[in-house]
Short mmCIF file of C-alpha atoms and ligand atoms in Angstrom, two decimals:
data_model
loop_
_atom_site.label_atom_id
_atom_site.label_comp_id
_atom_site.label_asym_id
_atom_site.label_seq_id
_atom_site.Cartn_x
_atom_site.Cartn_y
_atom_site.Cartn_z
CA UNK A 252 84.80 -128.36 -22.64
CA UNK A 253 86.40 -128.68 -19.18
CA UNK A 254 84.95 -127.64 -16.31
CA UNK A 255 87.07 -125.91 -13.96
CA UNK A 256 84.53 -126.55 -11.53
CA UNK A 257 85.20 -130.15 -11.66
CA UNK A 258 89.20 -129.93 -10.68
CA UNK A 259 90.60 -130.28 -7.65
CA UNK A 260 94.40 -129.00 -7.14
CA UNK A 261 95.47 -132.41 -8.27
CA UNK A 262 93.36 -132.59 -11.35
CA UNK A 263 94.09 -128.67 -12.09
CA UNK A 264 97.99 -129.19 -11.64
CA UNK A 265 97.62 -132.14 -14.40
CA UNK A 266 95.39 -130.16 -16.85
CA UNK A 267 98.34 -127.66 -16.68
CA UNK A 268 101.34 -129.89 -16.59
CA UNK A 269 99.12 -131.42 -20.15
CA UNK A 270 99.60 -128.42 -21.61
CA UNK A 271 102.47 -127.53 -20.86
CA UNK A 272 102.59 -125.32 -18.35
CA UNK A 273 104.04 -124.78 -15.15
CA UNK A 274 102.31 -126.18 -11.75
CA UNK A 275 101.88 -122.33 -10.34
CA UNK A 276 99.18 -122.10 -13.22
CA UNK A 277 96.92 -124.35 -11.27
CA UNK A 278 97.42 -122.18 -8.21
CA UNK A 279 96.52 -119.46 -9.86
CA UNK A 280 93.48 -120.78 -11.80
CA UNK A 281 92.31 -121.81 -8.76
CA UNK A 282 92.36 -118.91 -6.68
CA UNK A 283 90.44 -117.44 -10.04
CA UNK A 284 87.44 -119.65 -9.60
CA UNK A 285 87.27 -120.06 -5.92
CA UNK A 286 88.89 -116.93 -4.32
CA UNK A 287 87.73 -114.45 -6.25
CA UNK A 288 84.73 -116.70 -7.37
CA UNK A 289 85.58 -115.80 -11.42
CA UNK A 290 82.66 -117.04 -13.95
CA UNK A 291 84.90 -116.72 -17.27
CA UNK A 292 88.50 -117.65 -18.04
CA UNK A 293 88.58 -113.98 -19.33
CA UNK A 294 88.91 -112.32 -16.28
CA UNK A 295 92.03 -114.56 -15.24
CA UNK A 296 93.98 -111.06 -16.07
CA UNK A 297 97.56 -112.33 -14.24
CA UNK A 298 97.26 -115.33 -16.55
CA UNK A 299 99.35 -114.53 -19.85
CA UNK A 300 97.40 -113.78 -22.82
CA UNK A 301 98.26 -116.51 -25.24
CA UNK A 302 97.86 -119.28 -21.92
CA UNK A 303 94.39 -117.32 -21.07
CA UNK A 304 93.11 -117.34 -24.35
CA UNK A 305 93.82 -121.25 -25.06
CA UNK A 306 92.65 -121.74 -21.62
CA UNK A 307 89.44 -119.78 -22.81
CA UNK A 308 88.81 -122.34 -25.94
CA UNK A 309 88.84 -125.55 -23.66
CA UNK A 310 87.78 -124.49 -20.08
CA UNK A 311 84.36 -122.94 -19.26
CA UNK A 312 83.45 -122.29 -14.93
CA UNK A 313 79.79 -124.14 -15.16
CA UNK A 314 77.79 -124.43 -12.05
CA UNK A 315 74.44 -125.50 -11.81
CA UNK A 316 71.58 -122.69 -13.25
CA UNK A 317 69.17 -121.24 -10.34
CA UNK A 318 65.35 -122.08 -10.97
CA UNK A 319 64.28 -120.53 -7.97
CA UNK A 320 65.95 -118.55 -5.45
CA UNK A 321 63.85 -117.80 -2.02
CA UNK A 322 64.89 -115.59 1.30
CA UNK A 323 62.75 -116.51 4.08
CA UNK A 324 61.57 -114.51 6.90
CA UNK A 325 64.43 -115.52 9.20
CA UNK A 326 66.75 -114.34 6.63
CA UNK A 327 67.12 -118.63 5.31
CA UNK A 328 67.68 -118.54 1.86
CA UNK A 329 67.24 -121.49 -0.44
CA UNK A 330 68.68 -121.77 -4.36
CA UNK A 331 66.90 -124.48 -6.41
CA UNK A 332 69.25 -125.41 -9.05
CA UNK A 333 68.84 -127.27 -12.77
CA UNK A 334 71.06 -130.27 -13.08
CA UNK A 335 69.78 -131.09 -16.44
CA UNK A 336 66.84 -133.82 -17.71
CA UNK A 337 64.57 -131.84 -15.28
CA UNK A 338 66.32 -132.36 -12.11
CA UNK A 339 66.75 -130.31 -9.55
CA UNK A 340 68.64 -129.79 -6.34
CA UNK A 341 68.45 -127.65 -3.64
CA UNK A 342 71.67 -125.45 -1.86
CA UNK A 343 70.03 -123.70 1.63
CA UNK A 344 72.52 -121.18 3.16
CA UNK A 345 71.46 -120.74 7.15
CA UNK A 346 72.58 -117.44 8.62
CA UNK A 347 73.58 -117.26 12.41
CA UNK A 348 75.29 -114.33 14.08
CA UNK A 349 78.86 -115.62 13.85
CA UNK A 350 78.81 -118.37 10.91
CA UNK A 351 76.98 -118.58 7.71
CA UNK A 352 76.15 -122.11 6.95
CA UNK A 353 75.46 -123.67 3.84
CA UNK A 354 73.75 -127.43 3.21
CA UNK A 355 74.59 -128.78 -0.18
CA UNK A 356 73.86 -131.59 -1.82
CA UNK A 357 75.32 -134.66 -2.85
CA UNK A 358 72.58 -136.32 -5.10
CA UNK A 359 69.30 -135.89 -7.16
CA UNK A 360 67.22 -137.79 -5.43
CA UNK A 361 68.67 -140.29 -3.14
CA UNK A 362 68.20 -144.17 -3.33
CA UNK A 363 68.40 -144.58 0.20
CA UNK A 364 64.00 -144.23 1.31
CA UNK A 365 63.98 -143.37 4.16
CA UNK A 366 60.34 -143.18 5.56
CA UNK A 367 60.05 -139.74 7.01
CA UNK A 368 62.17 -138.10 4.17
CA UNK A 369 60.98 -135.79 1.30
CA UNK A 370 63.94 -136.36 -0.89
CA UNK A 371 63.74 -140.22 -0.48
CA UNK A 372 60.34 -140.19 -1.41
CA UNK A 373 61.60 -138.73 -4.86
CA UNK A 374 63.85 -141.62 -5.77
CA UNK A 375 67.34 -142.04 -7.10
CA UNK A 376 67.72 -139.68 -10.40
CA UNK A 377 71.79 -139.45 -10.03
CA UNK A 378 75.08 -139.05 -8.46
CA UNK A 379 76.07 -134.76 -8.50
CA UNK A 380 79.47 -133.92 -10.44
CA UNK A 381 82.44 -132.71 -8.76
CA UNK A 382 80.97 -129.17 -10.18
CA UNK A 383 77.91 -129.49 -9.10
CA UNK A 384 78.70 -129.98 -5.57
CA UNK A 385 81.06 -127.50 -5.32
CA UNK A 386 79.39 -125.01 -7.82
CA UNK A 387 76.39 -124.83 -4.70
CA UNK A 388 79.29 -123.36 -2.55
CA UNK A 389 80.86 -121.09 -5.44
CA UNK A 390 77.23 -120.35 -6.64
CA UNK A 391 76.42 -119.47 -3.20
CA UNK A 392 79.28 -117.04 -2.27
CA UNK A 393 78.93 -114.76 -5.04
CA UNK A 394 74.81 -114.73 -4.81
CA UNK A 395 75.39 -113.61 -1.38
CA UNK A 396 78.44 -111.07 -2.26
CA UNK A 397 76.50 -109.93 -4.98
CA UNK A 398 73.62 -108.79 -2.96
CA UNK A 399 75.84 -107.02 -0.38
CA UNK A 400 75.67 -109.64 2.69
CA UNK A 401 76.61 -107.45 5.74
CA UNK A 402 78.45 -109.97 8.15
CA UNK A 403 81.40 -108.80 10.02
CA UNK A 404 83.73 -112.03 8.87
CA UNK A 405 82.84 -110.84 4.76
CA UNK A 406 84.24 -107.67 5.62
CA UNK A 407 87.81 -108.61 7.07
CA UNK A 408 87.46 -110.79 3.80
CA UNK A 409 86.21 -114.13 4.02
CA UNK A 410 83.74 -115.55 1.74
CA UNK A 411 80.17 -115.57 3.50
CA UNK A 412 80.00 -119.12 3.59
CA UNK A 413 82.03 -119.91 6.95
CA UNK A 414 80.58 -123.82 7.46
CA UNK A 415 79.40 -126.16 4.89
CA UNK A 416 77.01 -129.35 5.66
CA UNK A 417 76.20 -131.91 3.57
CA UNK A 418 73.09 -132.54 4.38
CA UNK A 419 71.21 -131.81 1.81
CA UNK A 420 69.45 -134.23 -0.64
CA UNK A 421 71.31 -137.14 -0.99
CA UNK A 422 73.32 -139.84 0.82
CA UNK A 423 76.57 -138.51 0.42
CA UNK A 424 79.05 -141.52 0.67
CA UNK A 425 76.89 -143.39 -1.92
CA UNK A 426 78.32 -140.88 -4.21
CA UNK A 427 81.96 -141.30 -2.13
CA UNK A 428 84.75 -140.17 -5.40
CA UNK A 429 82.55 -136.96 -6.20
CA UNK A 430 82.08 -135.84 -2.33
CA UNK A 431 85.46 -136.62 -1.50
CA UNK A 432 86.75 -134.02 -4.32
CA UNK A 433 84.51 -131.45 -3.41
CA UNK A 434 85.27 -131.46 0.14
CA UNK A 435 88.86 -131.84 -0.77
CA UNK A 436 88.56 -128.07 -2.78
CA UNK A 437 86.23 -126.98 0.51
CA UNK A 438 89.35 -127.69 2.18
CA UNK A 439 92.28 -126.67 0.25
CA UNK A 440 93.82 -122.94 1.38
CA UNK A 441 93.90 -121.96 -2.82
CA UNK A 442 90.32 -122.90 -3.03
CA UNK A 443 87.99 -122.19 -0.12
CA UNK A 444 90.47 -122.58 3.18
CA UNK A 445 87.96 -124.40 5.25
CA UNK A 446 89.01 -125.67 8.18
CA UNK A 447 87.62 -129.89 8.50
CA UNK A 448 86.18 -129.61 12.28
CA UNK A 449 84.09 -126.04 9.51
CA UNK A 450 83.17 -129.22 6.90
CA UNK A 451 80.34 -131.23 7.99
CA UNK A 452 79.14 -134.98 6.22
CA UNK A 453 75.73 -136.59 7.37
CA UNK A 454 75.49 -139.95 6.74
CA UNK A 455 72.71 -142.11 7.54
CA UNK A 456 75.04 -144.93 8.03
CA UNK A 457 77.23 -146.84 5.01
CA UNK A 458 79.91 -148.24 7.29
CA UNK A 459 82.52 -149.19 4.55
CA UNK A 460 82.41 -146.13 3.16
CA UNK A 461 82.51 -144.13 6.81
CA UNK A 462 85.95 -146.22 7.09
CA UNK A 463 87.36 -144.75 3.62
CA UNK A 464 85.95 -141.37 4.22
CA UNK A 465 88.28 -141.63 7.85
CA UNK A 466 91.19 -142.79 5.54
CA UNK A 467 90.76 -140.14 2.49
CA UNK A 468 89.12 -136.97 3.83
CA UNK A 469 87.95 -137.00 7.61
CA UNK A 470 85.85 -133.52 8.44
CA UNK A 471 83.43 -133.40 11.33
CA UNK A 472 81.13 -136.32 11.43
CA UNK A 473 76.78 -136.33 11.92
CA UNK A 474 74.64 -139.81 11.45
CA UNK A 475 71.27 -139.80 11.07
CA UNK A 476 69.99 -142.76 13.67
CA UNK A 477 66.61 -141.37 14.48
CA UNK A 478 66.11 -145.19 16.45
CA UNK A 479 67.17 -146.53 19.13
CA UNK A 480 66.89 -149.98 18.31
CA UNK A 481 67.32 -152.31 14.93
CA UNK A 482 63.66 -152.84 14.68
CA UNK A 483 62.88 -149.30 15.15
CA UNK A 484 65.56 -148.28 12.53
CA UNK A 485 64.95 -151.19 10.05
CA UNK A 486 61.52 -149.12 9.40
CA UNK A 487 62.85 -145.93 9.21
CA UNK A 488 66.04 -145.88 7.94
CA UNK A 489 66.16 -149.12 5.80
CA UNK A 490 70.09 -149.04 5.23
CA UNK A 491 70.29 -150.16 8.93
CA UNK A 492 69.02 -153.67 7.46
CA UNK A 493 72.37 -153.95 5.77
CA UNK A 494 74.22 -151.92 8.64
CA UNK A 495 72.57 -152.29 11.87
CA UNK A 496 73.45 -150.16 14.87
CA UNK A 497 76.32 -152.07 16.54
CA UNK A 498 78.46 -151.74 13.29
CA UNK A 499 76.99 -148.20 13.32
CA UNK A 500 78.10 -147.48 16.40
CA UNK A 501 81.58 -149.41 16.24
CA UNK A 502 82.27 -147.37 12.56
CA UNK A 503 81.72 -144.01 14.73
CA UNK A 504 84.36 -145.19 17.25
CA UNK A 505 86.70 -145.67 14.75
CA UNK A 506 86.00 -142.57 12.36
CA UNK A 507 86.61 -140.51 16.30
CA UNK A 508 90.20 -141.66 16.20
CA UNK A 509 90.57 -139.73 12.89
CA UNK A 510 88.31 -137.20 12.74
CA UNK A 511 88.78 -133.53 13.96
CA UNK A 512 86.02 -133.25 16.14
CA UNK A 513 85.98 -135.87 19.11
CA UNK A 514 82.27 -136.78 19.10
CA UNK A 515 79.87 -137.35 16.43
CA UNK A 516 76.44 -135.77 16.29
CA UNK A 517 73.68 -137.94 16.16
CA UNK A 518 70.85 -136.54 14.32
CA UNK A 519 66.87 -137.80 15.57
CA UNK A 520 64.38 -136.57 14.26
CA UNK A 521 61.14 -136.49 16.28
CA UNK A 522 58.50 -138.43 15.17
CA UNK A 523 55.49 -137.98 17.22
CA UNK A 524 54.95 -141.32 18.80
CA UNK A 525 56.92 -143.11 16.71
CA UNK A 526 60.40 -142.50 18.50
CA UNK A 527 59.76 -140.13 20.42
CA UNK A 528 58.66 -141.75 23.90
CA UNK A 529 60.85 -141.58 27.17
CA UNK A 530 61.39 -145.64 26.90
CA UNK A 531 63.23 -144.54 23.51
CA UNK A 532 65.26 -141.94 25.35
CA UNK A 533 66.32 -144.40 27.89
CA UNK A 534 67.06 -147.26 25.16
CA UNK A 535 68.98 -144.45 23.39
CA UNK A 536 71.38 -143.34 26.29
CA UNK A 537 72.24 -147.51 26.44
CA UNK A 538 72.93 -147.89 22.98
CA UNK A 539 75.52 -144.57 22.81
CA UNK A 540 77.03 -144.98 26.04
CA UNK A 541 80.15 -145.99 24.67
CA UNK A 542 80.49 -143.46 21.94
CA UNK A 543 81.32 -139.30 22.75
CA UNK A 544 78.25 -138.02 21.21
CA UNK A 545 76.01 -134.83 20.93
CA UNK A 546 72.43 -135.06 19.77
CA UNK A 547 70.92 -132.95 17.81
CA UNK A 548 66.88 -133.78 18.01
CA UNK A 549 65.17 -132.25 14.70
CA UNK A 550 61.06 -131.58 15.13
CA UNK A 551 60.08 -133.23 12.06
CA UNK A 552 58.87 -130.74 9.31
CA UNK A 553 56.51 -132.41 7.53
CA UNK A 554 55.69 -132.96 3.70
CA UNK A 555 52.69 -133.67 1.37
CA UNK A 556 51.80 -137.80 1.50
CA UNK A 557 53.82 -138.33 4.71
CA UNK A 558 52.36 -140.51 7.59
CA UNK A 559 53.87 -138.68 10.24
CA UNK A 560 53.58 -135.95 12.38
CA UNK A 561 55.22 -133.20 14.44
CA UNK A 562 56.38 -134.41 17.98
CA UNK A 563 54.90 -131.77 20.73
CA UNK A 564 57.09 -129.50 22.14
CA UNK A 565 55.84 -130.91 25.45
CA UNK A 566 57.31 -134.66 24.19
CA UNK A 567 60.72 -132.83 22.57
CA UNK A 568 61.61 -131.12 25.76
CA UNK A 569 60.90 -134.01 27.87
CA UNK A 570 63.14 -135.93 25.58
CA UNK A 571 65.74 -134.03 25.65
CA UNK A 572 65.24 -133.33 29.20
CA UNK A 573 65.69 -137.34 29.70
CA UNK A 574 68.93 -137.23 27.67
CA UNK A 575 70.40 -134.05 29.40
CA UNK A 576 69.73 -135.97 32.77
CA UNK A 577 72.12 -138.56 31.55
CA UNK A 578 75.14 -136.34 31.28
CA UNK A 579 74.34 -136.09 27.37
CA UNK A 580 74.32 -132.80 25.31
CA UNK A 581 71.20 -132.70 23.51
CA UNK A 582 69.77 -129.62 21.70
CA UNK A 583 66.79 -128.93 19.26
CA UNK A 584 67.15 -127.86 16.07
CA UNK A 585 65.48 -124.60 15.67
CA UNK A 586 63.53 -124.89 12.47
CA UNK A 587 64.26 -122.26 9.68
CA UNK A 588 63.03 -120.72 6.84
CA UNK A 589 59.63 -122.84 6.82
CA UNK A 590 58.08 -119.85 4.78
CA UNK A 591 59.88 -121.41 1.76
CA UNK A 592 59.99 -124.80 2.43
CA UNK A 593 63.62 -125.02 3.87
CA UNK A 594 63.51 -129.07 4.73
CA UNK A 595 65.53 -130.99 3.14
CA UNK A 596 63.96 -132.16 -0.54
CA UNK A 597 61.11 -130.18 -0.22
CA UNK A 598 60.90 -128.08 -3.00
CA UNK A 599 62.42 -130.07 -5.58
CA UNK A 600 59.93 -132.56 -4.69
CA UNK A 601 57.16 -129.84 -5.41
CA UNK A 602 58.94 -129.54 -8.76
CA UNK A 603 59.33 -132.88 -9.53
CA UNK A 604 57.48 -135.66 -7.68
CA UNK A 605 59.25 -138.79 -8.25
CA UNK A 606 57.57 -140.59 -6.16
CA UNK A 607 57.26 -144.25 -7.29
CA UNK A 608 56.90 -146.29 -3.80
CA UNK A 609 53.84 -147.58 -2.02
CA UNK A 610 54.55 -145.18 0.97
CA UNK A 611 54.60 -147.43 3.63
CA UNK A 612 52.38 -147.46 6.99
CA UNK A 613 54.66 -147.19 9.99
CA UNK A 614 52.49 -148.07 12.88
CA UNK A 615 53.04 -145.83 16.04
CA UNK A 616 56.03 -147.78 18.54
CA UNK A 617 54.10 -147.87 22.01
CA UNK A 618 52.22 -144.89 21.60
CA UNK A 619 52.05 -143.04 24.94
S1 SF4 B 825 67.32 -138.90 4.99
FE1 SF4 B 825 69.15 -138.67 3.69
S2 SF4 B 825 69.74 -140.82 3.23
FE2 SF4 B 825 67.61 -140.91 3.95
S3 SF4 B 825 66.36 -140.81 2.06
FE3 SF4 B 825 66.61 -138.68 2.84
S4 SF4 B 825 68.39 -137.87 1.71
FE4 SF4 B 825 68.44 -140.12 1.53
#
């Protein structure tokens, strides 16, 4: 059984052309599923009969099942979804005034361990399908339609979901085909009409594939660098071992010249005295000087078994205070829906706990 799920317009205009029929099909099967958010080939009702039922023995709309679906106070709301073999993955749609954000997922699990992360601490289960990404999104849209979201861009008739970030568990260029796909049907005006500066990837740094993503499918770029130095970064983000900050930095640069944004967000989250001293802030406005940047600095939420804690506010804002100082723009994250556990990887790692590594004891970095 196909999943329509899984098809972008390429792969939907050759299921058609396979059987036959004309390329407008795909057009139309795909406003069906992502338009007007269809579950069942049945209610394609401008198909023809004889194409709809055929269409009906070999094509099913299949996105992941909801396990647990959560609204926090702040009106956060968080789907944990069944990818099968008891995984799970989490979809958290963020509500603002004029946007409604979602952060999907690219992975169960992710591979990648980094030391202050909930879904690293869970191990590598698998890459997501095409569907499963993108069924967070469709799943997502009609949840929210469903239960009447009042937002004044869903009633001039746009889907609730304005912006997308993938940001949720997972490294998403370690699963590159899949993500690419996904945000190509974000993207595409018969699927979901997103604009790319609307489409957000966070990486925490694989430099080949940051090159291909500029070359296949550039949308607004974040990195996760959370260091300013190798040594610093080596401990908490391990990939930097492999791709340390001056290839980091030089991959930004070059992913700038394509992308539709012209700056890339760093994201650094605050560990308290771990990174979080003004002799990092000053080593961090060296490293980026060459590279148009934004920061976004994320109070650390924390998690069962972690070894960190919470920055002060006191040490955020004099952070960022250090930063802004320097000409940069550097904001702080406000932190939603902590009522249900909104951080990345947190509740599929109550669900699940993976967790097969020796957690590692990060001494504090020149504590203050
Ligand atoms: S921060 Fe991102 S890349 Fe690092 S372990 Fe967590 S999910 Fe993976």
């Amino acid at each position: 059984m196909i999943n329509l799920l899984d098809l972008d317009p390429a792969a939907m205009t050759a299921f058609f052309a396979e059987r036959g029929e004309k390329p407008f099909r795909a057009k139309q099967t795909l406003r069906w599923v992502h338009h007007r958010l269809a579950d069942r080939v049945e209610l394609m009702s401008d198909l023809a009969k004889a194409t709809r039922e055929a269409l009906a023995r070999d094509a099913e709309i299949r996105a992941p099942s909801v396990v647990r679906d959560s609204t926090a106070a702040d009106g956060t709301r968080k789907w944990l979804l069944d990818v099968g073999n008891a995984n799970a993955i989490e979809a958290v749609y963020i509500p603002e005034t004029d946007r409604g954000t979602l952060c999907v997922s690219s992975q169960a699990g992710c591979a990648l361990d980094c030391a202050f992360c909930s879904t690293g601490k869970q191990g590598f289960n698998r890459n997501l399908s095409v569907g499963e990404i993108i069924g967070q999104l469709w799943h997502a849209n009609r949840a929210l339609l469903a239960d009447g979201i009042a937002a004044p861009w869903v009633e001039h008739g746009r889907h609730p979901i304005t912006n997308v970030v993938m940001m949720g568990m997972g490294e998403p260029l370690a699963n590159f085909d899949n993500v690419v796909t996904a945000l190509e049907i974000m993207l595409d005006d018969n699927a979901y009409g997103l604009s790319r500066r609307r489409v957000t990837l966070s990486t925490s740094g694989l430099v080949p594939a940051l090159d291909r993503l500029g070359d296949a499918c550039p949308v607004a770029l974040a990195v996760s660098l959370h260091a300013p130095n190798d040594a610093l970064r080596d401990r908490l983000v391990p990939i930097n071992r492999k791709y340390p900050l001056a290839e980091l930095l030089a991959a930004c640069l070059r992913y700038i010249e394509k992308a539709p944004r012209d700056f890339v967000t760093f994201e650094y989250v605050m560990l308290d005295h771990v990174n979080d001293g003004p002799e990092h802030a000053r080593e961090l406005i060296a490293l980026v000087r060459d590279v148009p940047c934004k920061f976004n600095l994320i109070p650390f939420n924390p998690f069962p078994n972690t070894e960190f804690k919470t920055s002060s506010r006191t040490r955020i804002l004099a952070f960022q205070r250090i930063l802004r100082d320097a000409g940069l723009i550097a904001t702080i994250r406000k932190t939603r829906g902590e009522d249900i556990d909104a951080a990345c990887g947190q509740l599929a790692g109550q669900v699940q706990d993976r967790t097969r590594r020796t957690l590692r004891r990060i001494q504090p970095v020149a504590a203050q």
